[in-house]
Short mmCIF file of C-alpha atoms in Angstrom, two decimals:
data_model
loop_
_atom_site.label_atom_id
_atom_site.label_comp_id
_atom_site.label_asym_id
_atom_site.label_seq_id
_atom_site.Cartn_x
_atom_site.Cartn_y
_atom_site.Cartn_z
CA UNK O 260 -7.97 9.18 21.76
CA UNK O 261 -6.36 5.52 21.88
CA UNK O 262 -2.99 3.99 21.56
CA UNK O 263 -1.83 2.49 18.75
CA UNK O 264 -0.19 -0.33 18.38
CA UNK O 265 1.69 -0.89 14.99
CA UNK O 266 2.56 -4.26 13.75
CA UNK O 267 4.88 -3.04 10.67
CA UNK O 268 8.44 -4.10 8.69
CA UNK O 269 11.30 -2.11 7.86
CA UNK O 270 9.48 0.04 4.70
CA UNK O 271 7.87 3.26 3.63
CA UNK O 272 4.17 1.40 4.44
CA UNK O 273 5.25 1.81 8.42
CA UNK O 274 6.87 4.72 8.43
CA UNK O 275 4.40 6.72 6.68
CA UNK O 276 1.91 5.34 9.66
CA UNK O 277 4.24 6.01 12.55
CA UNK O 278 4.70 9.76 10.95
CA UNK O 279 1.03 10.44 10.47
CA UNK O 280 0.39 9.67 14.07
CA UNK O 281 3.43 10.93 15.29
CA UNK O 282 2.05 14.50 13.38
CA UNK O 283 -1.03 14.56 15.19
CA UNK O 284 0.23 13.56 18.70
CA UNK O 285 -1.45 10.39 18.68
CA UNK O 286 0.25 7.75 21.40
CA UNK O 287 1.59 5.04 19.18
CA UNK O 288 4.01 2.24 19.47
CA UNK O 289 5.91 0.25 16.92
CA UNK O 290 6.25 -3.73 17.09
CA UNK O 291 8.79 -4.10 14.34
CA UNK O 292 9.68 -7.30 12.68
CA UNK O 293 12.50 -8.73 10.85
CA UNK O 294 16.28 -8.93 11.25
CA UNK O 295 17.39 -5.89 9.20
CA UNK O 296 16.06 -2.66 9.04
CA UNK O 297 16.88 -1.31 5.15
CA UNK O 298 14.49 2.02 5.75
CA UNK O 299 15.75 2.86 8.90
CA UNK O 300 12.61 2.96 10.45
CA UNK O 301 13.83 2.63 14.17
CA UNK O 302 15.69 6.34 14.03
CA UNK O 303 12.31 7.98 13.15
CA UNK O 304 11.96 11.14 15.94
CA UNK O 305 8.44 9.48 16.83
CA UNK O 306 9.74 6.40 17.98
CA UNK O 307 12.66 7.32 20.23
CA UNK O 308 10.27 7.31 23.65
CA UNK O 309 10.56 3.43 24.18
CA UNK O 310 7.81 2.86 22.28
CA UNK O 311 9.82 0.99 19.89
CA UNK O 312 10.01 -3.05 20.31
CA UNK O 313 11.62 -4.87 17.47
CA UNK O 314 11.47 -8.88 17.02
CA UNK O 315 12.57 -11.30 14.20
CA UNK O 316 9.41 -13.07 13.39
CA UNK O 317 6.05 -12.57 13.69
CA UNK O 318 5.46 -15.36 16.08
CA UNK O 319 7.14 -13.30 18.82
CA UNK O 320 4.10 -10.41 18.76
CA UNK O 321 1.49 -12.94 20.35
CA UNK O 322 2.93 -12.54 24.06
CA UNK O 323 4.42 -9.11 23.05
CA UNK O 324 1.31 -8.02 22.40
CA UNK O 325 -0.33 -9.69 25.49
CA UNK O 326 1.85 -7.44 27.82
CA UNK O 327 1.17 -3.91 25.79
CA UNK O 328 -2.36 -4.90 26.07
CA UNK O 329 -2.06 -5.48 29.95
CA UNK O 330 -1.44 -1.91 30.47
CA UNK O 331 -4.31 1.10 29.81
CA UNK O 332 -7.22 0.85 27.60
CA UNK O 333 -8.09 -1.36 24.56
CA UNK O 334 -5.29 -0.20 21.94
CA UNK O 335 -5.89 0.21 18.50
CA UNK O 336 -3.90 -2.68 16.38
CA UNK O 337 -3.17 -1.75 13.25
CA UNK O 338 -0.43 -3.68 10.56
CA UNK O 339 1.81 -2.28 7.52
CA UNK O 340 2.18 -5.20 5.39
CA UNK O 341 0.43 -8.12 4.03
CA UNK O 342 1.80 -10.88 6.03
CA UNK O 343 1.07 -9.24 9.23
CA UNK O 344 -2.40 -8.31 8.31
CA UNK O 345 -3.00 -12.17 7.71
CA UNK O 346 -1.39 -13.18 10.99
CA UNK O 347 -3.93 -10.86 12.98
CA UNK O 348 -6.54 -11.62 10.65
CA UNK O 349 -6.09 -15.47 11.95
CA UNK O 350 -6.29 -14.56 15.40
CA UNK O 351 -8.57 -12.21 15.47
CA UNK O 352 -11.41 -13.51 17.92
CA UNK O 353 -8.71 -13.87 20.79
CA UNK O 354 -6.77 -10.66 20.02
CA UNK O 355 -10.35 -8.68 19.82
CA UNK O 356 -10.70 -8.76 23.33
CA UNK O 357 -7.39 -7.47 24.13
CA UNK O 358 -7.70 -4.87 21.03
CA UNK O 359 -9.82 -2.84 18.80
CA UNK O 360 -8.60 -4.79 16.07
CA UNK O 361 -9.09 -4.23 12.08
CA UNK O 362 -12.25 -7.07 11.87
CA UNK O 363 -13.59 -6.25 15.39
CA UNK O 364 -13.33 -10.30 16.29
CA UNK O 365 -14.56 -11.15 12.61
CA UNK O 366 -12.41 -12.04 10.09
CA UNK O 367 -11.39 -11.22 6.87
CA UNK O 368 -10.90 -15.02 5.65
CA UNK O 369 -10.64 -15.73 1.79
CA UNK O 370 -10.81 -11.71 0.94
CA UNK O 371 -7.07 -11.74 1.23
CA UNK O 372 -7.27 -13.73 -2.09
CA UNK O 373 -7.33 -11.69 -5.07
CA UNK O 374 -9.78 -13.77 -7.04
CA UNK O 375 -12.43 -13.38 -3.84
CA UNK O 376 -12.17 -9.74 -3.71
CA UNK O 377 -13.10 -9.82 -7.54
CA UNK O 378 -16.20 -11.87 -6.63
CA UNK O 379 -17.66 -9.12 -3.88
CA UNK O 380 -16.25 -6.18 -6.47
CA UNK O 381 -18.31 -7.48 -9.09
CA UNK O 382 -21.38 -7.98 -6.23
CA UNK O 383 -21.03 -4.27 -5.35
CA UNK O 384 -21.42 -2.58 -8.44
CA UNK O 385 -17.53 -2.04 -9.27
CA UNK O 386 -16.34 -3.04 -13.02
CA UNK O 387 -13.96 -5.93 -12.97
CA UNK O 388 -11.27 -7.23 -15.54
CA UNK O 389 -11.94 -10.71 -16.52
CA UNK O 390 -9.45 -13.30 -13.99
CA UNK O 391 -8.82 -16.58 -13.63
CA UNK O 392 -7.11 -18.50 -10.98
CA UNK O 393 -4.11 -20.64 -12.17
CA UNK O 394 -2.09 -23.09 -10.21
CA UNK O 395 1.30 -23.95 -11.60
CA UNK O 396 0.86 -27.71 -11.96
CA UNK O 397 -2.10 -27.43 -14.19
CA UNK O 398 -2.41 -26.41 -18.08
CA UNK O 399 -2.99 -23.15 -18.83
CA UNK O 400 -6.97 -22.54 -19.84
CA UNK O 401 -5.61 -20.87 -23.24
CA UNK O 402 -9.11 -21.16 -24.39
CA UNK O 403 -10.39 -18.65 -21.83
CA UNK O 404 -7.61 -16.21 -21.57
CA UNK O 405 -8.23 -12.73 -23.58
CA UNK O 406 -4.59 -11.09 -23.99
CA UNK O 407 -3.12 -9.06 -23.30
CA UNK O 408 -2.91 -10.58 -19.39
CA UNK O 409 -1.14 -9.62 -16.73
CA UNK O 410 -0.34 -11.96 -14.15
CA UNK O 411 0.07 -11.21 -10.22
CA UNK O 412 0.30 -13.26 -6.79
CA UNK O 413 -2.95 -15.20 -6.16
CA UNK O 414 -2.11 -14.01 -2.49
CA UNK O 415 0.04 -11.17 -2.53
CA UNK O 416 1.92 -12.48 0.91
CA UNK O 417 2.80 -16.06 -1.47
CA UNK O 418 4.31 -13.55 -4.32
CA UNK O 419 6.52 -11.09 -4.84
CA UNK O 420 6.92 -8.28 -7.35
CA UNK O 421 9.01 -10.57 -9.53
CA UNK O 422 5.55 -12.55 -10.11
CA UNK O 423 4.05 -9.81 -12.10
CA UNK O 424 4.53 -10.08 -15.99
CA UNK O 425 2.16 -8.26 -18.70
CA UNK O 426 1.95 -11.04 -21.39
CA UNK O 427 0.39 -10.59 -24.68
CA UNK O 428 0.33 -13.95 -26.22
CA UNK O 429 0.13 -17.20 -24.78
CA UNK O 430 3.94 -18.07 -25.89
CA UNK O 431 5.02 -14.96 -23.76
CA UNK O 432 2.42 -15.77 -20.49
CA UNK O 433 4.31 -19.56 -21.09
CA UNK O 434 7.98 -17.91 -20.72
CA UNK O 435 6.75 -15.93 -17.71
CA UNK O 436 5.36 -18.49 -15.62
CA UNK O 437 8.32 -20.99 -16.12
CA UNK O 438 10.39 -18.39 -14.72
CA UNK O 439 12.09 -18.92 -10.97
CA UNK O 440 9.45 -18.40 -8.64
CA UNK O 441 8.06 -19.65 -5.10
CA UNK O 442 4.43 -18.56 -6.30
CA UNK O 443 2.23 -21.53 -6.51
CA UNK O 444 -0.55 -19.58 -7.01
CA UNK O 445 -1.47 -16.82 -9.32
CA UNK O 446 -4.69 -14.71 -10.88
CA UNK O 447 -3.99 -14.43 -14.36
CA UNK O 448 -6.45 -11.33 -15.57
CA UNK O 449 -7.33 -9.29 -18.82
CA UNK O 450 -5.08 -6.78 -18.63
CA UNK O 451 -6.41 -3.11 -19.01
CA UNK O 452 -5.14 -0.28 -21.26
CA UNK O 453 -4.94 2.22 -18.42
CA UNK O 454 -5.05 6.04 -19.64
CA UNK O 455 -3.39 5.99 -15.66
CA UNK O 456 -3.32 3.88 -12.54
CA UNK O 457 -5.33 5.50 -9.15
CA UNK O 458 -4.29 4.30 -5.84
CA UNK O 459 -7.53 5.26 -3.75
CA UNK O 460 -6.29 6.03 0.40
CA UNK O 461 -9.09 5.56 2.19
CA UNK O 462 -9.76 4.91 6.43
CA UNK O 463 -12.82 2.66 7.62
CA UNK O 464 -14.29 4.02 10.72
CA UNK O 465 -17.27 2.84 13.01
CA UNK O 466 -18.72 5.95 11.85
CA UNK O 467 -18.32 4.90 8.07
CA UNK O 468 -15.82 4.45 5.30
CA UNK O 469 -13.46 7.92 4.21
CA UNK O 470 -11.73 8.43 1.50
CA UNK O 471 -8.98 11.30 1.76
CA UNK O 472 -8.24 11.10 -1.93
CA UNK O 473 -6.55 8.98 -4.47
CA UNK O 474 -2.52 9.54 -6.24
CA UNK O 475 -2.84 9.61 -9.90
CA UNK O 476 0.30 7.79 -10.95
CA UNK O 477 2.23 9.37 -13.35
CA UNK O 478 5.39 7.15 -13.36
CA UNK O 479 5.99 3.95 -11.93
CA UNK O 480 8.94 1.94 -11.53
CA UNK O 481 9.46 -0.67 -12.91
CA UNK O 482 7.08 0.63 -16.04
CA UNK O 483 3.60 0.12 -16.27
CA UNK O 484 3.73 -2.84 -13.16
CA UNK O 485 5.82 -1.05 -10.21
CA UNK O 486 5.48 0.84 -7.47
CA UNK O 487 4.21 4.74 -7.93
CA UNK O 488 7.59 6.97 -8.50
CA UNK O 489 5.39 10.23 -8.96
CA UNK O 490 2.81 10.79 -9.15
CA UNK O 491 -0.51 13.69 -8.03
CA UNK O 492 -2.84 12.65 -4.37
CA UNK O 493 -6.11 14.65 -5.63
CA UNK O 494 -9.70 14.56 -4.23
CA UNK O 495 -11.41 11.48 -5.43
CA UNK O 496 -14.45 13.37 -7.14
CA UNK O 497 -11.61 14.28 -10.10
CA UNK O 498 -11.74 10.46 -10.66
CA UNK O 499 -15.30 9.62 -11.26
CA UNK O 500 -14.84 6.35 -9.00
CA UNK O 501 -17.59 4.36 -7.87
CA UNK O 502 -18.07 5.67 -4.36
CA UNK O 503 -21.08 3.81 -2.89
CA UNK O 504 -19.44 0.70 -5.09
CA UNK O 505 -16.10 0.94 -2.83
CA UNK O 506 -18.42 1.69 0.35
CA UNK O 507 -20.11 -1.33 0.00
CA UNK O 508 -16.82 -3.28 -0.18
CA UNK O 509 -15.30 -2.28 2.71
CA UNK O 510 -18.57 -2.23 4.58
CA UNK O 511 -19.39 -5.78 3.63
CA UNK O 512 -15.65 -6.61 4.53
CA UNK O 513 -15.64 -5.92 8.21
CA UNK O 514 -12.70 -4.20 7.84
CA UNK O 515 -11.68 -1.06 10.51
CA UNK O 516 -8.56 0.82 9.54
CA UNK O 517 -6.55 2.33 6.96
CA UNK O 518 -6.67 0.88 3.37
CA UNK O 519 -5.90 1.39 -0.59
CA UNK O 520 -7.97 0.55 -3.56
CA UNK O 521 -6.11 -0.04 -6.77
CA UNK O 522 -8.03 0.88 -9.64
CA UNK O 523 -7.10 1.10 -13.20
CA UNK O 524 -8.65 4.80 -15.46
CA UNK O 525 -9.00 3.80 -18.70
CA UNK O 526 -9.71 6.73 -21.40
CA UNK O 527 -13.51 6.19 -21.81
CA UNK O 528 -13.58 7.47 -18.39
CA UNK O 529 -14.05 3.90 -15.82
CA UNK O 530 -12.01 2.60 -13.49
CA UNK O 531 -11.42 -0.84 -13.38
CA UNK O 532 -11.06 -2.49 -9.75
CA UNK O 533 -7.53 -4.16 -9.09
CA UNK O 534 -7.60 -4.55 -5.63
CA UNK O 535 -7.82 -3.69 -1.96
CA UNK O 536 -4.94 -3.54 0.66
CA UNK O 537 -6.56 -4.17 3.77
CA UNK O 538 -3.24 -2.66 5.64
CA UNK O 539 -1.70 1.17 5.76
CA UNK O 540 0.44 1.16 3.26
CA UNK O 541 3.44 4.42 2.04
CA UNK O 542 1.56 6.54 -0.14
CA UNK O 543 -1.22 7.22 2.61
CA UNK O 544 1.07 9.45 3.79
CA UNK O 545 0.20 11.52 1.08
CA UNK O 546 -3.27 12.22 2.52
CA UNK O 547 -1.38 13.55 5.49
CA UNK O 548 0.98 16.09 3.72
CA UNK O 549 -2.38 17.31 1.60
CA UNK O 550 -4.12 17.76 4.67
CA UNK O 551 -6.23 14.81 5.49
CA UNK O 552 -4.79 12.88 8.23
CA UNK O 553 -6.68 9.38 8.24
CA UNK O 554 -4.72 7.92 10.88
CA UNK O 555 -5.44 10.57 13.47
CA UNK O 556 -9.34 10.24 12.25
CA UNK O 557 -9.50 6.77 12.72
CA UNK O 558 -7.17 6.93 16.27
CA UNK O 559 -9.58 9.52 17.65
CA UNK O 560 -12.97 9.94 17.36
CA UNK O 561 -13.84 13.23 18.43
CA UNK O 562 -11.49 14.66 15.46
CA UNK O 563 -12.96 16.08 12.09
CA UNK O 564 -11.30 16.62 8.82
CA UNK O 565 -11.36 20.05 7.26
CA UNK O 566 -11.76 19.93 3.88
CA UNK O 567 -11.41 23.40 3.37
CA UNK O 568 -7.49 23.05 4.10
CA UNK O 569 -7.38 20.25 1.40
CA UNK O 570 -4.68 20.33 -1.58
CA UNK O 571 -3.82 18.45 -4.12
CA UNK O 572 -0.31 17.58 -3.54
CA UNK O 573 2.36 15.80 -5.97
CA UNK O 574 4.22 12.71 -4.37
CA UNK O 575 7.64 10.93 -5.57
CA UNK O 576 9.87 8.72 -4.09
CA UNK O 577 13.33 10.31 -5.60
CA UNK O 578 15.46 7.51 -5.52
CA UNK O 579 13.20 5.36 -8.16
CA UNK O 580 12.23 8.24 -10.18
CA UNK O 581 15.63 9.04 -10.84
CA UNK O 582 15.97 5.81 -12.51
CA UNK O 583 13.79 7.24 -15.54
CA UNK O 584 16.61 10.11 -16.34
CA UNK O 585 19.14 7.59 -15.55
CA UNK O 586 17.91 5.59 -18.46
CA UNK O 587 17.35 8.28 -20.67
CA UNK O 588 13.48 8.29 -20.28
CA UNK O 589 13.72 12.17 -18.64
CA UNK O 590 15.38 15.02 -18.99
CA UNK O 591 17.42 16.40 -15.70
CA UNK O 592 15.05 20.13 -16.20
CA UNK O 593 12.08 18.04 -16.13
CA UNK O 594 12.74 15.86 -13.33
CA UNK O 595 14.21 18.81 -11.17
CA UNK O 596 11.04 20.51 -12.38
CA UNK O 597 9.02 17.83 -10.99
CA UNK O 598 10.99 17.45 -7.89
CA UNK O 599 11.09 21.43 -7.20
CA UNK O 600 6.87 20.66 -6.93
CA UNK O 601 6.30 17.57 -4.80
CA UNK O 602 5.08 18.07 -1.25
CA UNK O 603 5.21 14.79 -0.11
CA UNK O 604 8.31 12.89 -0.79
CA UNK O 605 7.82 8.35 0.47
CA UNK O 606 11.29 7.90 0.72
CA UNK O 607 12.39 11.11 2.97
CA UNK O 608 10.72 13.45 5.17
CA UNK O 609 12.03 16.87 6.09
CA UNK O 610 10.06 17.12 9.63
CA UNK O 611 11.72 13.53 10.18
CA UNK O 612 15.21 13.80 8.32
CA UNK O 613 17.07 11.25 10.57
CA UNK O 614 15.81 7.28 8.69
CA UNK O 615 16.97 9.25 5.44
CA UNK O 616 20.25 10.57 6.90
CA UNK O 617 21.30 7.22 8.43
CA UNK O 618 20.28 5.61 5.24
CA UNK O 619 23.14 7.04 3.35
CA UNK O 620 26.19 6.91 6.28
CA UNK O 621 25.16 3.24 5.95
CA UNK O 622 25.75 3.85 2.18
CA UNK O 623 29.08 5.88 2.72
CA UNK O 624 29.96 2.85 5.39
CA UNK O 625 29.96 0.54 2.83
CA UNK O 626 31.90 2.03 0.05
CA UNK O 627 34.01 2.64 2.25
#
């Protein structure tokens, strides 16, 4: 069993990282950037030991990190988001000899460009929408484009949520992109009539990729293009996903460490490849409440997952959900219905209450 050594911001991504380990007793500390902390990360049970260090910018890990490295074995580095994940991505061969880090000294590179991870999806046998890479200052390729498109973030760190538009004609893809943005950059691609979106958690070992299951997204907010508001983590043989496909990715990758695949299940029964988070990100914490804990796998080798205590779980996070019966989308039975059946809620934990609870006095503070 190693340490492990979070680089994470103030969001569901690290918290559902810090609880996994916490869960399985693995030693872990939490480098946590930014100024404000909106999730209330820094009042989870599992991080009141001192092994909580918070900093403003990610500039301030390098000698941080130099100092928690000084002391014990070769920690495990692991990051939350995508910015982070680039930053230790780009130092890499120095911070691989202080750390078992995600590339193992290699780097990642171009795969954290959307359009590149298409490429080596298409190379490894996985089906691909058709994409294109746009820059802002040119003219759009209207000749090439098959709408519907949706367009996202060439780079998701260079985007935000507010960059993704579903567009189906080339006077609505025009009003999108002339929209306020600070995206240079995008991948405008065909966009797929999902029957439902699958967001594949999976754990890269040096023993070999693992795949604890994959949420079938029943709601999303906002519609069709948000983040998953409920949805069901089931074992990924219900899916009919191209396993050896996804292996090969990761594999040819170099990539250690918790990750997502985003795939898109369309009603003729294939999944259509999105893209891969090469980070931990908040809905792998549904593996952990179904009974697969990939963060404790990958943290210590000698541990096996028992399959036989696997269940399918339903996940929500409450606070967007709500939204739908708030606009009328949902009734209140079948939301309570819905609620009264999810094991693993993103946005509040009952073996970890305090983020939550702090959350809203903040909320009462301010009304007040």
């Amino acid at each position: 069993m190693k340490r492990v050594v979070i680089i994470g911001d103030a969001t569901h991504n690290t918290l559902s990282a810090v609880r996994s380990l916490g869960e399985a007793g693995i030693p872990l500390i939490l480098i946590l950037v930014g100024s404000e902390d909106p999730c209330f990360v820094r009042y989870s049970k599992y991080l009141q030991q001192g092994n909580l260090f918070t900093v403003e910018e990610l500039s301030e890990c390098e000698k941080l990190l130099s100092s928690l490295a000084a002391v014990g074995d070769m920690p495990i580095l692991m990051t939350t988001y995508d910015a982070a994940a680039e930053w230790v991505d780009l130092r890499e061969p120095a911070l691989s000899r202080q750390f078992v880090t995600p590339c193992r000294g290699k780097q990642l590179g171009d795969l954290f460009n959307k359009e590149v991870q298409c490429q080596l999806a298409r190379e490894c046998g996985l089906d691909v929408p058709m994409s294109i890479v746009y820059r802002r200052d040119q003219p759009l390729p209207a000749d090439e484009l098959i709408f519907p498109v949706i367009t996202k973030p060439l780079v998701s760190s260079a985007g935000s949520k507010g960059d993704i538009h579903i567009c189906r004609s080339l006077e609505e893809l025009e009003e999108a992109l002339e929209e306020q943005s600070d995206c240079q950059k995008f991948i405008l691609q065909q966009f797929i009539e999902k029957e439902f979106e699958i967001d594949a958690i999976g754990v890269s070992t040096d023993r070999g990729v693992v795949m604890g299951g994959a949420v079938r997204k029943i709601r999303h907010w906002p519609r069709l293009v948000g983040a998953g508001a409920y949805g069901l983590f089931d074992r990924m043989e219900r899916f009919n996903v191209n396993m050896e496909g996804v292996k090969r990715f990761i594999e040819a990758s170099n990539y250690h460490g918790p990750f997502s695949i985003e795939l898109l299940h369309t009603r003729d029964g294939k999944n259509y490849f999105m893209e891969v988070n090469f980070r931990n990100e908040g809905l792998a914490y549904a593996s952990t409440c179904a009974g697969v804990n990939l963060h404790a796998l990958y943290a210590d080798g000698s541990r096996q997952i028992d399959w036989g205590k696997f269940r399918k779980t339903y996940m929500m996070n409450y606070s967007i959900d709500l939204l739908y019966v708030k606009e009328g989308e949902l009734s209140w039975w079948q939301w309570l219905r819905d609620l009264l059946r999810t094991r693993c809620f993103i946005n509040v934990c009952l073996s970890d209450l305090r983020p939550t609870i702090e959350y809203y006095r903040a909320k009462l503070r301010l009304r007040h």
